[in-house]
Amino acid sequence: MNTTETKSSFQDKLDQDLCIEPKDTMPDEYRKHLIRQISQHAHSEVIGMQPEGNWITRAPSLRAKQILLAKIQDEGGHGLYLYSTAETLGISREEMIEQLHTGKAKYSNIFNYPALTWADIGAIGWLVDGAAIVNQVSLQKTSYGPYARAMVRICKEESFHQRQGYEIMTNMMKGTKEQQEMAQDAMNRWWWPSLMMFGPHDSDSPHSGNAFVWKIKRKSNDELRQRFIDKTVQQAETIGLTIPDSDLKWNETKNCYDHGEINWEEFRRVVNGNGPCNKQRMTHHIKVHNEGAWVREAAAAYAKANAK
Ligand code: FAQ
């Protein structure tokens, strides 16, 4: 099929709000854009297991430990759906991991911060999963079918994660003065990096133009960030937490919160490899990946033997 035909059948589907499926013809730039975004999303889910995994052995009760284990397993599962989704676009899992290890592919800024106390586990579930849900609900309507469908399932699991995080924060705010301070300290450290998860302002977002033309993005970075702020401020107030932003103010005219400016210098530093935990996260991933080589080899040998 020639390029004009490819573009027109692809465009027809987009115009009718139909999903693009793996076997459909699609422009190469669309394919590359999706591989970049979906693989980075997959890496984020998997690297995101590290800050929480650090607390499994220190969970304060058996119930808390079971919940945390289930949540972390879910995140690993999300990574697997997303790697499989990206594979339908013609990239292999090995290539994606290679891009992660060589720094060619990014993962979310948020997972380069340390989880210092148990309250951080609450803050991650409530704020980080909360931000992820706002973004991913919108991606349920993204134009690439396998990605949109993966998002439906992932969002269901993320809402359980968000609830467990909020439950931890609620219980700590009902606790001793020290526990309340711990919860506020976690809120102070995770709030701004959570806002950065939505990416740069729309005016500084190089990929947004094509993402809207191709219906990959349905809402802009700033729209989603605003949605997250508006819903989270009320949740914080309900349990007595203060949002660490002196410029935060309800705007009657706009019917949303005005907020302070994000530290974009910090965002750039962290996504470019110089956040508090970037090196630790990558060293750990490479080590575990290398140690798991025999599992991949055994699985491949088993599949080959069964295929005969
Ligand atoms: N961190 O032009 P844009 C989770 C990069 S899942 C790092 O606006 P785009 C679950 C961007 O890649 C969290 N880099 O880009 C969980 C690009 O660089 P590039 C992950 C970022 O793609 C919870 C450059 O800046 N979710 O948390 C970030 O149109 C708890 C220019 O940016 C997703 O990935 C960032 N925050 O919009 C797991 C959702 N933001 O690629 C465990 C899917 C931007 O040219 C525990 N992704 N950059 O080198 C998206 O919706 C989009 O990719 C955006 C960025 C909105 C993140």
CSV table of C-alpha atoms and ligand atoms in Angstrom, one decimal:
chain,number,residue,atom,x,y,z
A,1,MET,CA,0.0,0.0,0.0
A,2,ASN,CA,1.4,3.4,-0.8
A,3,THR,CA,1.8,6.3,1.7
A,4,THR,CA,-1.3,8.2,0.6
A,5,GLU,CA,-3.5,5.1,1.0
A,6,THR,CA,-1.9,4.4,4.4
A,7,LYS,CA,-2.6,7.9,5.6
A,8,SER,CA,-6.2,8.0,4.3
A,9,SER,CA,-7.4,4.7,5.9
A,10,PHE,CA,-5.6,5.6,9.1
A,11,GLN,CA,-7.2,9.1,9.1
A,12,ASP,CA,-10.7,7.7,8.3
A,13,LYS,CA,-10.5,5.6,11.5
A,14,LEU,CA,-9.3,8.5,13.6
A,15,ASP,CA,-12.0,10.7,12.2
A,16,GLN,CA,-14.6,8.1,13.1
A,17,ASP,CA,-13.1,7.7,16.6
A,18,LEU,CA,-12.3,4.1,15.8
A,19,CYS,CA,-9.3,2.4,17.4
A,20,ILE,CA,-6.2,1.7,15.4
A,21,GLU,CA,-5.3,-2.0,15.7
A,22,PRO,CA,-1.9,-3.7,15.4
A,23,LYS,CA,-2.5,-5.0,11.9
A,24,ASP,CA,-3.8,-1.7,10.6
A,25,THR,CA,-1.6,0.4,8.4
A,26,MET,CA,-0.3,3.4,10.3
A,27,PRO,CA,2.2,6.2,9.7
A,28,ASP,CA,5.7,5.3,11.0
A,29,GLU,CA,5.8,8.5,13.1
A,30,TYR,CA,2.6,7.3,14.9
A,31,ARG,CA,4.1,3.9,15.6
A,32,LYS,CA,7.3,5.5,16.9
A,33,HIS,CA,5.4,8.0,19.1
A,34,LEU,CA,3.5,5.2,20.7
A,35,ILE,CA,6.5,3.0,21.2
A,36,ARG,CA,8.2,5.8,23.0
A,37,GLN,CA,5.3,6.6,25.3
A,38,ILE,CA,4.1,3.1,26.0
A,39,SER,CA,7.6,1.7,26.7
A,40,GLN,CA,8.3,4.6,29.0
A,41,HIS,CA,5.0,4.0,30.7
A,42,ALA,CA,5.9,0.3,31.1
A,43,HIS,CA,9.3,1.2,32.6
A,44,SER,CA,7.7,3.5,35.0
A,45,GLU,CA,5.4,0.8,36.3
A,46,VAL,CA,8.3,-1.6,36.8
A,47,ILE,CA,10.8,0.9,38.3
A,48,GLY,CA,7.9,2.1,40.5
A,49,MET,CA,8.0,-1.2,42.3
A,50,GLN,CA,11.3,-0.3,43.9
A,51,PRO,CA,10.4,2.5,46.4
A,52,GLU,CA,7.5,0.5,47.7
A,53,GLY,CA,9.3,-2.9,47.6
A,54,ASN,CA,11.7,-1.4,50.1
A,55,TRP,CA,8.9,-1.3,52.7
A,56,ILE,CA,7.5,-4.9,52.4
A,57,THR,CA,9.6,-6.2,55.2
A,58,ARG,CA,8.8,-3.2,57.4
A,59,ALA,CA,5.0,-3.0,57.0
A,60,PRO,CA,3.4,-2.3,60.4
A,61,SER,CA,0.9,-5.2,60.3
A,62,LEU,CA,0.2,-8.4,58.4
A,63,ARG,CA,-2.8,-6.7,56.8
A,64,ALA,CA,-0.6,-3.8,55.6
A,65,LYS,CA,2.0,-6.2,54.3
A,66,GLN,CA,-0.6,-8.3,52.3
A,67,ILE,CA,-2.0,-5.1,50.8
A,68,LEU,CA,1.4,-3.7,49.9
A,69,LEU,CA,2.5,-7.0,48.3
A,70,ALA,CA,-0.7,-7.2,46.2
A,71,LYS,CA,-0.2,-3.6,45.1
A,72,ILE,CA,3.4,-4.1,44.1
A,73,GLN,CA,2.5,-7.2,42.2
A,74,ASP,CA,-0.2,-5.3,40.3
A,75,GLU,CA,2.4,-2.7,39.3
A,76,GLY,CA,4.6,-5.5,37.9
A,77,GLY,CA,1.5,-6.8,36.0
A,78,HIS,CA,0.9,-3.3,34.5
A,79,GLY,CA,4.4,-3.3,33.3
A,80,LEU,CA,3.8,-6.6,31.6
A,81,TYR,CA,0.6,-5.5,29.8
A,82,LEU,CA,2.3,-2.4,28.6
A,83,TYR,CA,5.5,-4.2,27.4
A,84,SER,CA,3.1,-6.6,25.5
A,85,THR,CA,1.2,-3.6,24.1
A,86,ALA,CA,4.4,-2.0,22.8
A,87,GLU,CA,5.5,-5.3,21.3
A,88,THR,CA,2.4,-5.2,19.0
A,89,LEU,CA,4.0,-2.2,17.4
A,90,GLY,CA,7.1,-4.1,16.4
A,91,ILE,CA,9.7,-3.6,19.1
A,92,SER,CA,11.0,-6.4,21.2
A,93,ARG,CA,11.1,-6.6,25.0
A,94,GLU,CA,14.9,-6.8,24.9
A,95,GLU,CA,15.2,-3.6,22.8
A,96,MET,CA,13.0,-1.8,25.3
A,97,ILE,CA,15.0,-2.9,28.3
A,98,GLU,CA,18.2,-2.1,26.5
A,99,GLN,CA,16.9,1.5,25.9
A,100,LEU,CA,16.0,1.8,29.6
A,101,HIS,CA,19.5,0.6,30.7
A,102,THR,CA,21.3,2.9,28.3
A,103,GLY,CA,19.2,5.9,29.3
A,104,LYS,CA,17.6,6.3,25.9
A,105,ALA,CA,14.2,5.6,27.3
A,106,LYS,CA,12.9,7.6,30.3
A,107,TYR,CA,10.6,6.5,33.1
A,108,SER,CA,8.5,8.7,35.4
A,109,ASN,CA,10.3,11.4,37.4
A,110,ILE,CA,8.5,10.4,40.5
A,111,PHE,CA,10.3,7.1,41.1
A,112,ASN,CA,13.6,8.8,41.6
A,113,TYR,CA,12.6,10.0,45.1
A,114,PRO,CA,13.2,7.9,48.2
A,115,ALA,CA,10.5,6.3,50.4
A,116,LEU,CA,11.8,7.3,53.8
A,117,THR,CA,9.0,6.4,56.2
A,118,TRP,CA,5.8,4.3,56.2
A,119,ALA,CA,3.9,7.5,55.5
A,120,ASP,CA,5.6,7.6,52.2
A,121,ILE,CA,3.8,4.4,51.3
A,122,GLY,CA,0.6,6.2,52.0
A,123,ALA,CA,1.7,9.3,50.0
A,124,ILE,CA,2.7,7.1,47.0
A,125,GLY,CA,-0.6,5.3,46.9
A,126,TRP,CA,-2.7,8.4,47.4
A,127,LEU,CA,-0.8,11.0,45.4
A,128,VAL,CA,1.3,9.0,42.9
A,129,ASP,CA,-1.4,6.4,42.0
A,130,GLY,CA,-4.0,9.2,42.2
A,131,ALA,CA,-2.0,11.2,39.6
A,132,ALA,CA,-1.5,8.1,37.5
A,133,ILE,CA,-5.2,7.4,37.5
A,134,VAL,CA,-6.2,10.9,36.3
A,135,ASN,CA,-3.8,10.5,33.4
A,136,GLN,CA,-4.7,6.9,32.6
A,137,VAL,CA,-8.5,7.4,32.7
A,138,SER,CA,-8.0,9.9,29.9
A,139,LEU,CA,-5.8,7.3,28.1
A,140,GLN,CA,-8.7,4.8,28.1
A,141,LYS,CA,-9.9,6.8,25.1
A,142,THR,CA,-6.5,6.9,23.4
A,143,SER,CA,-6.5,5.9,19.7
A,144,TYR,CA,-4.4,2.8,19.8
A,145,GLY,CA,-6.7,-0.1,20.7
A,146,PRO,CA,-4.3,-2.4,22.7
A,147,TYR,CA,-3.2,0.6,24.8
A,148,ALA,CA,-6.7,1.9,25.4
A,149,ARG,CA,-7.8,-1.6,26.6
A,150,ALA,CA,-4.8,-2.1,28.8
A,151,MET,CA,-5.7,1.2,30.5
A,152,VAL,CA,-9.2,0.0,31.4
A,153,ARG,CA,-7.9,-2.8,33.5
A,154,ILE,CA,-5.0,-0.8,34.9
A,155,CYS,CA,-7.3,1.9,36.1
A,156,LYS,CA,-9.4,-0.5,38.0
A,157,GLU,CA,-6.4,-1.7,39.9
A,158,GLU,CA,-5.0,1.8,40.4
A,159,SER,CA,-8.2,2.9,42.2
A,160,PHE,CA,-7.6,0.2,44.8
A,161,HIS,CA,-4.0,1.5,45.1
A,162,GLN,CA,-5.2,5.0,45.6
A,163,ARG,CA,-7.7,4.0,48.3
A,164,GLN,CA,-5.1,2.0,50.2
A,165,GLY,CA,-2.7,5.0,50.2
A,166,TYR,CA,-5.5,7.3,51.4
A,167,GLU,CA,-6.4,4.8,54.1
A,168,ILE,CA,-2.8,4.9,55.4
A,169,MET,CA,-2.7,8.7,55.4
A,170,THR,CA,-6.2,8.8,57.1
A,171,ASN,CA,-5.1,6.4,59.9
A,172,MET,CA,-1.9,8.3,60.5
A,173,MET,CA,-3.8,11.6,60.8
A,174,LYS,CA,-6.0,10.0,63.4
A,175,GLY,CA,-2.9,8.8,65.3
A,176,THR,CA,-0.3,10.4,67.6
A,177,LYS,CA,1.3,13.8,67.0
A,178,GLU,CA,4.4,12.1,65.6
A,179,GLN,CA,2.4,10.1,63.2
A,180,GLN,CA,0.6,13.2,62.0
A,181,GLU,CA,3.9,15.0,61.5
A,182,MET,CA,5.2,12.0,59.6
A,183,ALA,CA,2.1,12.1,57.3
A,184,GLN,CA,2.5,15.9,56.7
A,185,ASP,CA,6.2,15.4,56.0
A,186,ALA,CA,5.5,12.8,53.4
A,187,MET,CA,2.9,15.1,51.8
A,188,ASN,CA,5.4,17.9,51.7
A,189,ARG,CA,7.9,15.8,49.9
A,190,TRP,CA,5.6,14.0,47.4
A,191,TRP,CA,3.2,16.8,46.4
A,192,TRP,CA,5.4,18.7,43.9
A,193,PRO,CA,7.0,15.7,42.2
A,194,SER,CA,3.4,14.3,41.8
A,195,LEU,CA,2.4,17.5,39.9
A,196,MET,CA,5.5,17.0,37.7
A,197,MET,CA,4.2,13.6,36.7
A,198,PHE,CA,1.9,15.2,34.2
A,199,GLY,CA,4.8,16.5,32.2
A,200,PRO,CA,5.8,20.1,31.2
A,201,HIS,CA,3.3,22.9,30.7
A,202,ASP,CA,1.4,22.5,27.4
A,203,SER,CA,3.4,25.3,25.8
A,204,ASP,CA,6.7,23.4,26.6
A,205,SER,CA,5.5,19.9,25.6
A,206,PRO,CA,7.1,19.0,22.3
A,207,HIS,CA,5.1,15.8,21.8
A,208,SER,CA,1.6,17.2,22.5
A,209,GLY,CA,1.0,18.6,19.0
A,210,ASN,CA,1.2,15.2,17.3
A,211,ALA,CA,-0.4,13.4,20.2
A,212,PHE,CA,-3.6,15.5,19.8
A,213,VAL,CA,-3.6,15.2,16.0
A,214,TRP,CA,-3.4,11.4,16.3
A,215,LYS,CA,-5.8,11.3,19.3
A,216,ILE,CA,-3.2,9.6,21.5
A,217,LYS,CA,-3.7,12.4,24.1
A,218,ARG,CA,-7.3,13.3,24.9
A,219,LYS,CA,-6.5,15.9,27.6
A,220,SER,CA,-3.5,18.1,27.9
A,221,ASN,CA,-0.7,17.9,30.5
A,222,ASP,CA,-2.0,21.1,32.2
A,223,GLU,CA,-5.7,20.1,32.1
A,224,LEU,CA,-4.9,16.7,33.8
A,225,ARG,CA,-2.7,18.3,36.4
A,226,GLN,CA,-5.5,20.8,37.2
A,227,ARG,CA,-8.0,18.0,37.5
A,228,PHE,CA,-5.7,16.2,39.9
A,229,ILE,CA,-5.1,19.3,42.1
A,230,ASP,CA,-8.8,20.1,42.3
A,231,LYS,CA,-9.8,16.6,43.5
A,232,THR,CA,-6.8,16.1,45.8
A,233,VAL,CA,-7.0,19.4,47.8
A,234,GLN,CA,-10.4,18.4,49.2
A,235,GLN,CA,-9.2,14.9,50.1
A,236,ALA,CA,-6.2,16.5,52.0
A,237,GLU,CA,-8.5,19.0,53.8
A,238,THR,CA,-10.8,16.2,54.9
A,239,ILE,CA,-8.1,14.4,56.9
A,240,GLY,CA,-6.3,17.6,58.1
A,241,LEU,CA,-3.3,17.6,55.8
A,242,THR,CA,-1.9,20.9,54.4
A,243,ILE,CA,-0.9,21.2,50.8
A,244,PRO,CA,2.6,22.7,50.8
A,245,ASP,CA,1.8,25.5,48.4
A,246,SER,CA,1.3,29.0,49.8
A,247,ASP,CA,-0.2,30.2,46.4
A,248,LEU,CA,-2.9,27.6,46.4
A,249,LYS,CA,-6.3,29.4,46.3
A,250,TRP,CA,-9.8,28.7,45.1
A,251,ASN,CA,-10.6,30.7,42.0
A,252,GLU,CA,-14.3,31.4,41.9
A,253,THR,CA,-14.2,32.7,38.3
A,254,LYS,CA,-12.3,29.7,36.9
A,255,ASN,CA,-14.0,27.2,39.2
A,256,CYS,CA,-10.7,25.6,40.1
A,257,TYR,CA,-7.6,26.1,42.3
A,258,ASP,CA,-4.9,28.5,41.3
A,259,HIS,CA,-1.5,27.1,42.4
A,260,GLY,CA,2.1,28.0,42.7
A,261,GLU,CA,4.7,27.4,40.0
A,262,ILE,CA,6.4,24.0,39.7
A,263,ASN,CA,10.2,23.8,40.0
A,264,TRP,CA,11.0,22.9,36.3
A,265,GLU,CA,14.7,23.0,37.0
A,266,GLU,CA,14.2,20.1,39.5
A,267,PHE,CA,12.0,18.2,36.9
A,268,ARG,CA,14.7,18.5,34.2
A,269,ARG,CA,17.5,17.5,36.6
A,270,VAL,CA,15.5,14.4,37.8
A,271,VAL,CA,14.4,13.2,34.3
A,272,ASN,CA,17.9,13.7,33.0
A,273,GLY,CA,19.3,11.2,35.5
A,274,ASN,CA,20.4,13.4,38.4
A,275,GLY,CA,17.6,12.9,41.0
A,276,PRO,CA,18.1,11.6,44.5
A,277,CYS,CA,17.7,7.9,43.5
A,278,ASN,CA,18.2,7.6,39.7
A,279,LYS,CA,21.5,5.7,40.0
A,280,GLN,CA,20.2,3.4,42.7
A,281,ARG,CA,17.1,2.6,40.7
A,282,MET,CA,19.0,1.8,37.5
A,283,THR,CA,21.8,-0.2,39.2
A,284,HIS,CA,19.2,-2.3,40.9
A,285,HIS,CA,17.2,-2.9,37.7
A,286,ILE,CA,20.3,-3.9,35.8
A,287,LYS,CA,21.5,-6.3,38.6
A,288,VAL,CA,18.2,-8.0,38.9
A,289,HIS,CA,17.7,-8.2,35.1
A,290,ASN,CA,21.2,-9.9,34.8
A,291,GLU,CA,20.4,-12.3,37.7
A,292,GLY,CA,17.2,-13.3,35.9
A,293,ALA,CA,18.9,-14.2,32.7
A,294,TRP,CA,18.7,-18.0,33.5
A,295,VAL,CA,14.9,-17.7,34.0
A,296,ARG,CA,14.4,-16.1,30.6
A,297,GLU,CA,16.7,-18.8,29.0
A,298,ALA,CA,14.8,-21.6,30.7
A,299,ALA,CA,11.4,-20.2,29.7
A,300,ALA,CA,12.6,-19.8,26.1
A,301,ALA,CA,14.0,-23.4,26.0
A,302,TYR,CA,10.7,-24.7,27.5
A,303,ALA,CA,8.6,-22.8,24.9
A,304,LYS,CA,10.9,-24.1,22.1
A,305,ALA,CA,10.7,-27.7,23.3
A,306,ASN,CA,6.9,-27.5,23.5
A,307,ALA,CA,6.6,-26.0,20.0
A,308,LYS,CA,8.1,-29.2,18.5
B,1,FAQ,N1,8.7,11.9,33.9
B,1,FAQ,O1,6.2,16.4,25.2
B,1,FAQ,P1,5.9,15.8,26.6
B,1,FAQ,C1,2.4,5.1,37.7
B,1,FAQ,C2,9.3,13.7,29.2
B,1,FAQ,S1,2.6,5.2,36.0
B,1,FAQ,C3,9.7,11.7,33.1
B,1,FAQ,O2,4.8,16.4,27.4
B,1,FAQ,P2,4.4,13.4,26.3
B,1,FAQ,C4,1.8,3.9,38.3
B,1,FAQ,C5,8.7,13.1,28.0
B,1,FAQ,O3,8.8,11.6,28.0
B,1,FAQ,C6,3.4,6.7,35.7
B,1,FAQ,N2,9.8,12.2,31.8
B,1,FAQ,O4,5.7,14.2,26.4
B,1,FAQ,C7,2.5,3.6,39.5
B,1,FAQ,C8,9.4,13.7,26.9
B,1,FAQ,O5,10.7,13.2,26.8
B,1,FAQ,P3,11.2,12.2,25.5
B,1,FAQ,C9,3.8,6.9,34.3
B,1,FAQ,C10,8.7,13.0,31.5
B,1,FAQ,O6,4.8,12.0,26.1
B,1,FAQ,C11,2.1,4.2,40.7
B,1,FAQ,C12,9.6,15.1,27.4
B,1,FAQ,O7,9.5,15.0,28.9
B,1,FAQ,N3,2.7,7.2,33.5
B,1,FAQ,O8,2.8,6.0,38.3
B,1,FAQ,C13,7.6,13.2,32.3
B,1,FAQ,O9,3.5,14.0,25.3
B,1,FAQ,C14,2.8,3.9,41.9
B,1,FAQ,C15,8.6,16.1,26.9
B,1,FAQ,O10,7.3,15.9,27.4
B,1,FAQ,C16,2.8,7.3,32.2
B,1,FAQ,O11,3.8,7.1,31.6
B,1,FAQ,C17,7.7,12.6,33.6
B,1,FAQ,N4,6.7,12.8,34.5
B,1,FAQ,O12,3.6,13.5,27.7
B,1,FAQ,C18,3.5,2.6,39.5
B,1,FAQ,C19,1.5,7.7,31.5
B,1,FAQ,N5,6.7,14.0,31.7
B,1,FAQ,O13,10.3,11.0,25.5
B,1,FAQ,C20,4.1,2.2,40.7
B,1,FAQ,C21,1.6,7.7,30.0
B,1,FAQ,C22,7.2,14.2,30.5
B,1,FAQ,O14,11.1,13.1,24.3
B,1,FAQ,C23,3.8,2.9,41.9
B,1,FAQ,N6,2.4,8.8,29.5
B,1,FAQ,N7,8.4,13.6,30.4
B,1,FAQ,O15,12.6,11.9,25.9
B,1,FAQ,C24,1.9,10.0,29.2
B,1,FAQ,O16,0.7,10.2,29.3
B,1,FAQ,C25,2.8,11.0,28.6
B,1,FAQ,O17,4.0,10.4,28.1
B,1,FAQ,C26,3.2,12.1,29.6
B,1,FAQ,C27,4.2,13.1,28.9
B,1,FAQ,C28,2.0,12.9,30.0
B,1,FAQ,C29,3.9,11.6,30.8
